Tab-separated table of C-alpha atoms in Angstrom:
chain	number	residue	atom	x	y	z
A	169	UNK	CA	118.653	80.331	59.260
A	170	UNK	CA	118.132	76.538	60.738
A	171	UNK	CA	121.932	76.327	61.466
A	172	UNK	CA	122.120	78.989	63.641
A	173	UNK	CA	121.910	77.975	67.274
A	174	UNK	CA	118.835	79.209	69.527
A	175	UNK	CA	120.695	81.316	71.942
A	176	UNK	CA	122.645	83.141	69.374
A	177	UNK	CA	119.447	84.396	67.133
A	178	UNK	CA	117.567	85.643	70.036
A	179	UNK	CA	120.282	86.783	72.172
A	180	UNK	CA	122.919	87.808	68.841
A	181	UNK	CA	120.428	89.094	66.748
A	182	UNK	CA	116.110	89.725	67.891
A	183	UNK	CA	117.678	91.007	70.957
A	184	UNK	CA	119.106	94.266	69.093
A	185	UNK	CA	115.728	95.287	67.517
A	186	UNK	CA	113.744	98.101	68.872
A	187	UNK	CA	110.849	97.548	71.471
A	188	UNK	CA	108.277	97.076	68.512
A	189	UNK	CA	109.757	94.885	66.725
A	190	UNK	CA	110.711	92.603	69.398
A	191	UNK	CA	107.179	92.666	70.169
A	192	UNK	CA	106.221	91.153	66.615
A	193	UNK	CA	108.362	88.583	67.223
A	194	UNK	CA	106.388	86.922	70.221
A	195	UNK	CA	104.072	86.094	67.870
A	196	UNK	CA	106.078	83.857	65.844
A	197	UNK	CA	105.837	80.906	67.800
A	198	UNK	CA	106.075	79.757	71.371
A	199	UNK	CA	108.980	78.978	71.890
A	200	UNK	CA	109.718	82.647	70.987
A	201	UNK	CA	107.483	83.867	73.325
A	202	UNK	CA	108.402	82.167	76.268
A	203	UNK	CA	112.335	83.121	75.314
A	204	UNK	CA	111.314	86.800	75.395
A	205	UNK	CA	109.805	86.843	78.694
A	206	UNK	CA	112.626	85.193	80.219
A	207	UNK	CA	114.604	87.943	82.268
A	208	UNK	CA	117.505	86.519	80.562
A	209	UNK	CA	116.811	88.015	77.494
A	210	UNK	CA	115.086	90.927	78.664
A	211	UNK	CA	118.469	91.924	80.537
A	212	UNK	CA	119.975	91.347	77.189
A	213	UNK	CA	117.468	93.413	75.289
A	214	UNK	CA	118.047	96.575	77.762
A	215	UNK	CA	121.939	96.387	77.234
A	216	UNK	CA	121.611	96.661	73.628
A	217	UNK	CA	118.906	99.469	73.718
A	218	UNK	CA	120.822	101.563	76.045
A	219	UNK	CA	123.909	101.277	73.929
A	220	UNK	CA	121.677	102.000	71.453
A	221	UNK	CA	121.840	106.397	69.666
A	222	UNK	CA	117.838	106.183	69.410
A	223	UNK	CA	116.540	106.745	73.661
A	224	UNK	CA	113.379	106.963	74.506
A	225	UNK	CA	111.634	109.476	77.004
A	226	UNK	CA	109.052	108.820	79.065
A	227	UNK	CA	106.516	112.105	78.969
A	228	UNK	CA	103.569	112.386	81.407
A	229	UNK	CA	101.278	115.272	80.754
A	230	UNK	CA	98.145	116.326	82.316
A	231	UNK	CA	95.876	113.714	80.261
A	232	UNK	CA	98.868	111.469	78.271
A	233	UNK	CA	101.440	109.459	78.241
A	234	UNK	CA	103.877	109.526	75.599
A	235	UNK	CA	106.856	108.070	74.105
A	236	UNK	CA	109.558	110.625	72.594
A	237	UNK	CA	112.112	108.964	70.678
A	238	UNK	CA	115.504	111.027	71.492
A	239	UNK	CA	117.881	110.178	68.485
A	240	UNK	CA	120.927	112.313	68.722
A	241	UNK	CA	122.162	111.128	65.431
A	242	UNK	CA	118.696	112.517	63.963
A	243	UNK	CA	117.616	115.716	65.196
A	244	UNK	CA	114.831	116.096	63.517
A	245	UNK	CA	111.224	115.921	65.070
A	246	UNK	CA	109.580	112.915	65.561
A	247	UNK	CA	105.771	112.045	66.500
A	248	UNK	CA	105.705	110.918	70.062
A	249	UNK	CA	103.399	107.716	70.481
A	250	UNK	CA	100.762	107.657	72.728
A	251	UNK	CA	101.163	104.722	75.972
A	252	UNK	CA	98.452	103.195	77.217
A	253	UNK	CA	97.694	102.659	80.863
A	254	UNK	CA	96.138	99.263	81.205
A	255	UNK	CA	94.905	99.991	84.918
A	256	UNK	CA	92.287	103.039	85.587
A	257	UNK	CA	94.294	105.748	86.871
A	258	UNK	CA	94.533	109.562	85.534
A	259	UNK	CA	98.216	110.597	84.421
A	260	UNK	CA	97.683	113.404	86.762
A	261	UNK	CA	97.053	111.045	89.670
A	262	UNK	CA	100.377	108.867	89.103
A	263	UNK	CA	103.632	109.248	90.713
A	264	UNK	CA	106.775	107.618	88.489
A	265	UNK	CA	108.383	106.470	91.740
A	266	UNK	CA	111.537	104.167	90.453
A	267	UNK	CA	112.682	102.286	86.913
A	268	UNK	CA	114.523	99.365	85.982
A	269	UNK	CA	115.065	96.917	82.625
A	270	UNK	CA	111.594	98.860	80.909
A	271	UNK	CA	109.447	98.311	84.068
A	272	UNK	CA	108.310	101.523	86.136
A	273	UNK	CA	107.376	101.129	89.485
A	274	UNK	CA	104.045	103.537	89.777
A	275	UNK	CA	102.291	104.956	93.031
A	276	UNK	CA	98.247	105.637	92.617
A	277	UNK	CA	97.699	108.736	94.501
A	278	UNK	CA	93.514	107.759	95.289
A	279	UNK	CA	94.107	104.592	96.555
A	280	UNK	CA	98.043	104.740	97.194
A	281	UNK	CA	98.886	101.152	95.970
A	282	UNK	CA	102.590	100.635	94.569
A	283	UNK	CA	102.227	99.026	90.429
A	284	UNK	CA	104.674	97.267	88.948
A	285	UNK	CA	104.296	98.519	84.610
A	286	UNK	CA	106.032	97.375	82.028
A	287	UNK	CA	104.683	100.001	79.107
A	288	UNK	CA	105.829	97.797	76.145
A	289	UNK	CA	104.354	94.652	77.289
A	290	UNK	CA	101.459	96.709	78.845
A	291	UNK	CA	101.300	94.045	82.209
A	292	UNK	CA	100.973	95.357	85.252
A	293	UNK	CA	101.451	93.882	88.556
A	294	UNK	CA	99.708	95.774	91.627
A	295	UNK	CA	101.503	94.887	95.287
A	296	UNK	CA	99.324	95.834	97.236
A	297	UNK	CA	97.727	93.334	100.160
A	298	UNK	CA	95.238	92.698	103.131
A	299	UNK	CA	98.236	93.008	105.057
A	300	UNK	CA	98.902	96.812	104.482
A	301	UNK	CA	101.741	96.230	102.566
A	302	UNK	CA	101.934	97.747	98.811
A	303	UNK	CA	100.650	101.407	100.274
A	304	UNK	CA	102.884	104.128	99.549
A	305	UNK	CA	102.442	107.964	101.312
A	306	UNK	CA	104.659	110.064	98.898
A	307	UNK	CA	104.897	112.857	101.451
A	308	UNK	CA	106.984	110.282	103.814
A	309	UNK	CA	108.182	107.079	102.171
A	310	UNK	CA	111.068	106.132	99.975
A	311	UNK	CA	111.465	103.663	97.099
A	312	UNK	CA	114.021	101.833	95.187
A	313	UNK	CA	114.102	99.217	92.266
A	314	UNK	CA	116.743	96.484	91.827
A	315	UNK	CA	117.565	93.044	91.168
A	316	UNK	CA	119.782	91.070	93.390
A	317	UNK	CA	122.194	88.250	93.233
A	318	UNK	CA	120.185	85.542	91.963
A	319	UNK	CA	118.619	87.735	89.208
A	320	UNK	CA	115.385	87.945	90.887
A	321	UNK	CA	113.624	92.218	90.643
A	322	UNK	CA	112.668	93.353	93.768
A	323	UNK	CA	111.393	96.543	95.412
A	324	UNK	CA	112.260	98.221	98.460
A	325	UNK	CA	109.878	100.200	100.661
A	326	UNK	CA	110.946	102.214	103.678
A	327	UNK	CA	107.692	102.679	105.069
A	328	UNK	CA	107.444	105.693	107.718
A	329	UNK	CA	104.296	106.228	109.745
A	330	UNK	CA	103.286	107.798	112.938
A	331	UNK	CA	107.146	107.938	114.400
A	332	UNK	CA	108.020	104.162	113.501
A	333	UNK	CA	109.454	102.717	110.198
A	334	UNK	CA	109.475	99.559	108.665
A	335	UNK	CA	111.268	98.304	105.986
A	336	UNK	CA	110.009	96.217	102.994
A	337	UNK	CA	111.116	93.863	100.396
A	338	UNK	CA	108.462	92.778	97.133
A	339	UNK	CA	110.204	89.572	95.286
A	340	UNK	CA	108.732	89.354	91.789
A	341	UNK	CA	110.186	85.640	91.549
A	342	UNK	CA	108.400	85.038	94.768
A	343	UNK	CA	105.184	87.299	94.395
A	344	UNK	CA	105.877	87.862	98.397
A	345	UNK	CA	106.340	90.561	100.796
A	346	UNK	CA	109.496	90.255	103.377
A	347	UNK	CA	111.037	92.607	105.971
A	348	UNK	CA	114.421	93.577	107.168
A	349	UNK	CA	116.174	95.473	109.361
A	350	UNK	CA	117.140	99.304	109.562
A	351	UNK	CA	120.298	100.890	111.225
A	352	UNK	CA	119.787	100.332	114.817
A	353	UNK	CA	119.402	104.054	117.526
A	354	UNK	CA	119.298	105.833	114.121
A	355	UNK	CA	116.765	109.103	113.984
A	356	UNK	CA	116.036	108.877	110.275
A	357	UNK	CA	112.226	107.502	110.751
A	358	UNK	CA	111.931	111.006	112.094
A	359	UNK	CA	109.222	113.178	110.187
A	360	UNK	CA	111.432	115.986	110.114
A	361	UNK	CA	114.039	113.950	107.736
A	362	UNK	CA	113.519	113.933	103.932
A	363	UNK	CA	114.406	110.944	101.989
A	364	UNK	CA	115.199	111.238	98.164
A	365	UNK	CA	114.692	108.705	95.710
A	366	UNK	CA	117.161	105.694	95.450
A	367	UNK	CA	119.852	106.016	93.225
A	368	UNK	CA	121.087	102.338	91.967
A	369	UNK	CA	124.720	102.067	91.731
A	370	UNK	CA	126.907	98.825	91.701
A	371	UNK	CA	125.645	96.611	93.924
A	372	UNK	CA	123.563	99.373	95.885
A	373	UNK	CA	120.901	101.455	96.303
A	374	UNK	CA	121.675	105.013	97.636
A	375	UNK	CA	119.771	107.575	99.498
A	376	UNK	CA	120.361	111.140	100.237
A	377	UNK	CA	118.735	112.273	103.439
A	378	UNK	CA	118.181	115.538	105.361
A	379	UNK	CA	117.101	117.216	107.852
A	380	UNK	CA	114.517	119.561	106.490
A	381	UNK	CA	117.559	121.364	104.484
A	382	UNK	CA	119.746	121.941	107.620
A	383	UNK	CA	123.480	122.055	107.985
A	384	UNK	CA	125.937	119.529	106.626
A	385	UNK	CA	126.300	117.943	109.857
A	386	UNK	CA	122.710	116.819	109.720
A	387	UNK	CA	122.929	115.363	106.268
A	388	UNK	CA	123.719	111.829	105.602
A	389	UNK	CA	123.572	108.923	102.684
A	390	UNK	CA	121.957	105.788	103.720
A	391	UNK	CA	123.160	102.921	101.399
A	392	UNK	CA	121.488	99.330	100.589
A	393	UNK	CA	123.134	96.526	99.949
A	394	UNK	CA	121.155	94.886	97.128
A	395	UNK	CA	122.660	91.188	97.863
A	396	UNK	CA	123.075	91.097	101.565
A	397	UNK	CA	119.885	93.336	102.144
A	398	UNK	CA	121.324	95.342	104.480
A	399	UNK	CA	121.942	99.346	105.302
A	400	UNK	CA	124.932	101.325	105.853
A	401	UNK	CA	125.776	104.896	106.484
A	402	UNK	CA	127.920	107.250	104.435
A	403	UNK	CA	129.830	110.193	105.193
A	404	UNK	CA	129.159	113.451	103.667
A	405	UNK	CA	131.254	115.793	101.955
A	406	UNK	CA	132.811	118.266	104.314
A	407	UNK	CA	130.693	121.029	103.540
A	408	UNK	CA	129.946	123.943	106.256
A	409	UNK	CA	127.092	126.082	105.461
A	410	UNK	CA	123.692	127.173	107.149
A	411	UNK	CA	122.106	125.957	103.484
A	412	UNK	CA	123.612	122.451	102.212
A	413	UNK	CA	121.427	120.214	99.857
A	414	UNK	CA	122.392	117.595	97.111
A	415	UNK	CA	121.125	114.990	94.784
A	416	UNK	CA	122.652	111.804	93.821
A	417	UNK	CA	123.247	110.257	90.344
A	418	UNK	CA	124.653	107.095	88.688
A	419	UNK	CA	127.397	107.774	85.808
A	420	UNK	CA	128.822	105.136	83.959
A	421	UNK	CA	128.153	103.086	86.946
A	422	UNK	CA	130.146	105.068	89.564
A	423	UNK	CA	128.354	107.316	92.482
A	424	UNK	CA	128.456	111.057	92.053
A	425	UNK	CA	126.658	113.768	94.410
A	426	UNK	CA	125.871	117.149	93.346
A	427	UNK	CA	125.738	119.208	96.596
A	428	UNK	CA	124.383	122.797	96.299
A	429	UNK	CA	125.444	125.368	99.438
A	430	UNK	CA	124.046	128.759	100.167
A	431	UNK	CA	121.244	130.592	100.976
A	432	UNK	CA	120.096	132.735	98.119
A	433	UNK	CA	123.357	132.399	96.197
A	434	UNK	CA	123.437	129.461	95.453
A	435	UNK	CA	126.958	127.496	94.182
């Protein structure tokens, strides 16, 4: 064990364990510790476990949290384990807004601050300031989670109130607040358009947005541009129907939309 190299035992080999076990191991020593908590190898950790046949599933219920293990190579049952929330907030009053690498990026509904949760680790990081920034109205805002080009986690807030919207950037590396800009002579800070969650996707974060389920022609798919930190607009599909709505997911890394037409028939 003293002959192999430092990189290649926590990288080659406590990188592959499951969540709990790597856990034991940042009590081992310090240099261990540290190692851990470097995004390096939590990057490294998150590529194994998702390659991994034993998934885990988040479960909120009206009073718990839980962890179900979903093993396809072991159907059987398994006792879900109990998470606990290391900030006062009922389950019922938390909205699972965005996820990346472990973390979960939370919404309080009484006091509507954004928290940044990492359930293994159990540290929490609320983002929240004197500066009104950190406040999230689910009924009007979008969210997305993603790290950029110099492997730093970030959030993005596209913050709509009374007619005007702002855009805003959290750095974890920096602990800071930023802002950028929108798509100039664009309507979408508009109450009457919906925004969906982000959808991350090589290089970008993607959002589907309507017009309060109108036609095609007023449906649209804003993307972000993770490195340069700016937006763009995407066409929809040619779809011509008094109903049109859709949802957007990431599959083996390329963008798909599901778009659903009709009124009461829906196909």
């Amino acid at each position: 064990m003293s002959c192999l190299p430092f990189l290649v035992v926590m990288l080659d080999i406590i990188a592959r364990l499951p969540p709990k076990n790597v856990a034991q191991c940042k009590l081992v020593c310090k240099e261990w510790l540290d190692f851990i908590l470097e995004r390096k190898f939590v990057r490294a950790h998150c590529h194994y476990m998702r390659a991994s046949a034993d998934q885990k599933l988040l479960m909120v219920a009206w009073k718990t949290i839980e962890v179900h293990s979903l093993n396809y190579k072991s159907p059987g049952f398994i006792v879900p384990r109990g998470v606990a929330r290391p900030f006062y907030a009922h389950p019922s009053r938390m909205f699972f807004l965005a996820s990346l690498d472990g973390m979960l990026c939370v919404c309080l509904q009484n006091t509507c601050e954004l928290v940044v949760w990492n359930p293994l680790t159990t540290k929490f990081k609320k983002l929240a300031n004197s500066n009104s920034q950190g406040f999230y109205k689910v009924d009007s805002d979008a969210l997305g989670f993603f790290v950029d080009s110099s492997d730093d986690y970030n959030i993005l807030h596209i913050k709509r109130r009374r007619g005007t919207m702002t855009v805003y950037i959290y750095s974890m590396e920096l602990n800071s607040w930023s802002t950028v800009r929108f798509l100039k002579h664009r309507p979408y800070h508009h109450y009457t358009y919906l925004w969906s969650p982000a959808t991350l996707c090589g290089g970008g974060l993607y959002f589907f947005v309507t017009q309060c389920r109108g036609r095609s022609d007023g449906l649209t798919v804003i993307r972000f541009d993770v490195n340069s930190k700016s937006f763009s607009e995407l066409c929809f599909p040619n779809v011509y129907d008094d109903e049109v709505s859709g949802s957007l997911v990431n599959i083996n890394e390329e963008l798909h939309m599901y778009v659903c037409i009709g009124n009461y028939d829906y196909r």
